Amino acid sequence: MELTQDLLDRLLGESLRAREFSHSPYSKYKVGAAVLDEQGRIHLGANIENASYPQGWCAEPSALTAMLMAGGKRAVAVLVTGPGPDIITPCGGCRQKLREFSVPEELVIISGDPGGIRQRWTLAELLPYSFGPEHLKT
């Protein structure tokens, strides 16, 4: 699927909109994610903090859950936004979760903030030599 400028603009806008749903009373660091699935649909997620810190979750798995619940099977792009100006990327755990539902050499991960798109990579660049479902096949 080609990531046209129009599609990138939509992903950025949706990821920024997802930040509005963040529950981040402790860190005050709102993160949004917009996942584009193999059918061309966009699914949103936001970070959700919890007073028992390890029980919170990131924006990316929230968006992946929305994708799966809507019948999506594979993420082809994810645009993650934070407050800026620092570039935000998925944490290690989120990279592994994205790995479960993508082709690492094809999944495009894009970093953005209210100022626009900052950088992009493939998942394979951010998570080289990753472990995935194919390793468990006998």
Short mmCIF file of C-alpha atoms in Angstrom, two decimals:
data_model
loop_
_atom_site.label_atom_id
_atom_site.label_comp_id
_atom_site.label_asym_id
_atom_site.label_seq_id
_atom_site.Cartn_x
_atom_site.Cartn_y
_atom_site.Cartn_z
CA MET A 1 0.00 0.00 0.00
CA GLU A 2 1.46 3.33 -1.04
CA LEU A 3 1.82 5.93 1.70
CA THR A 4 0.74 9.00 -0.25
CA GLN A 5 1.05 12.46 1.25
CA ASP A 6 -2.74 12.51 1.75
CA LEU A 7 -2.61 9.22 3.65
CA LEU A 8 0.35 10.41 5.75
CA ASP A 9 -1.57 13.59 6.59
CA ARG A 10 -4.60 11.51 7.63
CA LEU A 11 -2.44 9.23 9.79
CA LEU A 12 -0.80 12.23 11.45
CA GLY A 13 -4.14 13.91 12.13
CA GLU A 14 -5.65 10.74 13.56
CA SER A 15 -2.62 10.02 15.74
CA LEU A 16 -2.71 13.57 17.10
CA ARG A 17 -6.46 13.19 17.74
CA ALA A 18 -5.81 9.92 19.59
CA ARG A 19 -3.54 11.82 22.01
CA GLU A 20 -6.66 13.61 23.27
CA PHE A 21 -7.86 10.29 24.72
CA SER A 22 -4.63 9.62 26.62
CA HIS A 23 -4.99 8.92 30.33
CA SER A 24 -1.62 10.21 31.54
CA PRO A 25 -2.17 11.93 34.89
CA TYR A 26 1.25 10.84 36.23
CA SER A 27 3.70 11.50 33.43
CA LYS A 28 1.60 14.12 31.59
CA TYR A 29 3.17 12.61 28.44
CA LYS A 30 0.33 12.02 25.98
CA VAL A 31 1.00 9.54 23.18
CA GLY A 32 -1.24 8.70 20.24
CA ALA A 33 -0.94 5.97 17.64
CA ALA A 34 -2.66 5.45 14.32
CA VAL A 35 -2.26 1.99 12.78
CA LEU A 36 -3.00 1.47 9.10
CA ASP A 37 -4.14 -2.09 8.42
CA GLU A 38 -3.92 -4.24 5.29
CA GLN A 39 -7.42 -3.12 4.26
CA GLY A 40 -6.48 0.57 4.34
CA ARG A 41 -8.36 1.31 7.57
CA ILE A 42 -6.94 3.45 10.38
CA HIS A 43 -7.20 2.35 14.02
CA LEU A 44 -6.40 4.58 16.99
CA GLY A 45 -4.84 4.07 20.38
CA ALA A 46 -3.56 6.21 23.26
CA ASN A 47 -1.38 5.54 26.27
CA ILE A 48 -3.27 4.65 29.44
CA GLU A 49 -1.41 5.07 32.72
CA ASN A 50 -2.32 3.38 35.98
CA ALA A 51 -1.47 4.30 39.57
CA SER A 52 0.16 0.87 39.75
CA TYR A 53 2.72 1.86 37.13
CA PRO A 54 3.42 -1.49 35.48
CA GLN A 55 -0.31 -1.94 34.80
CA GLY A 56 -0.56 0.86 32.26
CA TRP A 57 -0.21 0.34 28.52
CA CYS A 58 1.14 2.18 25.53
CA ALA A 59 -0.68 3.71 22.57
CA GLU A 60 0.55 1.13 20.04
CA PRO A 61 -1.03 -1.96 21.65
CA SER A 62 -4.22 0.04 22.15
CA ALA A 63 -4.32 0.71 18.40
CA LEU A 64 -3.42 -2.90 17.58
CA THR A 65 -6.31 -4.08 19.76
CA ALA A 66 -8.67 -1.75 17.91
CA MET A 67 -7.34 -3.13 14.61
CA LEU A 68 -7.88 -6.74 15.68
CA MET A 69 -11.37 -6.02 17.02
CA ALA A 70 -12.29 -4.47 13.66
CA GLY A 71 -11.10 -7.58 11.80
CA GLY A 72 -7.69 -6.32 10.71
CA LYS A 73 -4.90 -8.88 10.57
CA ARG A 74 -1.74 -6.99 9.62
CA ALA A 75 -0.37 -3.53 10.34
CA VAL A 76 1.29 -1.89 7.33
CA ALA A 77 2.08 1.49 8.92
CA VAL A 78 1.94 3.07 12.35
CA LEU A 79 2.28 6.76 13.09
CA VAL A 80 3.13 7.54 16.71
CA THR A 81 2.85 11.07 18.10
CA GLY A 82 4.08 12.64 21.29
CA PRO A 83 4.21 16.23 22.47
CA GLY A 84 7.50 17.02 20.68
CA PRO A 85 10.03 18.31 20.05
CA ASP A 86 11.93 15.06 20.77
CA ILE A 87 11.40 12.20 18.32
CA ILE A 88 9.23 9.45 19.75
CA THR A 89 9.50 5.78 18.76
CA PRO A 90 7.69 2.70 20.02
CA CYS A 91 9.32 1.23 23.14
CA GLY A 92 10.90 -2.22 22.97
CA GLY A 93 7.78 -4.01 24.15
CA CYS A 94 5.64 -2.21 21.58
CA ARG A 95 8.11 -3.03 18.83
CA GLN A 96 7.68 -6.70 19.69
CA LYS A 97 3.87 -6.34 19.76
CA LEU A 98 3.95 -4.67 16.34
CA ARG A 99 6.17 -7.53 15.14
CA GLU A 100 3.42 -10.01 15.91
CA PHE A 101 1.05 -8.36 13.42
CA SER A 102 3.34 -7.24 10.60
CA VAL A 103 6.09 -8.04 8.15
CA PRO A 104 9.10 -6.30 9.76
CA GLU A 105 10.71 -5.29 6.47
CA GLU A 106 7.41 -3.81 5.27
CA LEU A 107 5.92 -2.17 8.37
CA VAL A 108 6.60 1.56 8.25
CA ILE A 109 6.91 3.29 11.61
CA ILE A 110 6.55 7.05 11.51
CA SER A 111 7.31 9.52 14.29
CA GLY A 112 5.39 12.76 14.58
CA ASP A 113 4.25 15.52 16.88
CA PRO A 114 2.05 18.64 16.61
CA GLY A 115 4.71 20.17 14.34
CA GLY A 116 4.41 17.38 11.76
CA ILE A 117 6.12 14.18 10.71
CA ARG A 118 9.68 13.89 12.05
CA GLN A 119 11.16 10.60 10.89
CA ARG A 120 10.34 7.13 9.53
CA TRP A 121 11.83 3.64 9.66
CA THR A 122 10.82 0.07 8.99
CA LEU A 123 10.23 -2.18 11.96
CA ALA A 124 13.22 -4.26 10.80
CA GLU A 125 15.42 -1.17 11.27
CA LEU A 126 14.11 -0.56 14.80
CA LEU A 127 13.98 -4.24 15.81
CA PRO A 128 16.72 -6.10 13.92
CA TYR A 129 17.04 -9.88 14.23
CA SER A 130 13.63 -10.07 15.87
CA PHE A 131 11.86 -13.13 17.20
CA GLY A 132 8.48 -13.82 15.66
CA PRO A 133 5.71 -16.37 15.12
CA GLU A 134 7.68 -18.21 12.41
CA HIS A 135 10.26 -19.20 15.04
CA LEU A 136 7.64 -21.24 16.88
CA LYS A 137 6.51 -23.35 13.92
CA THR A 138 7.52 -26.98 14.11
#
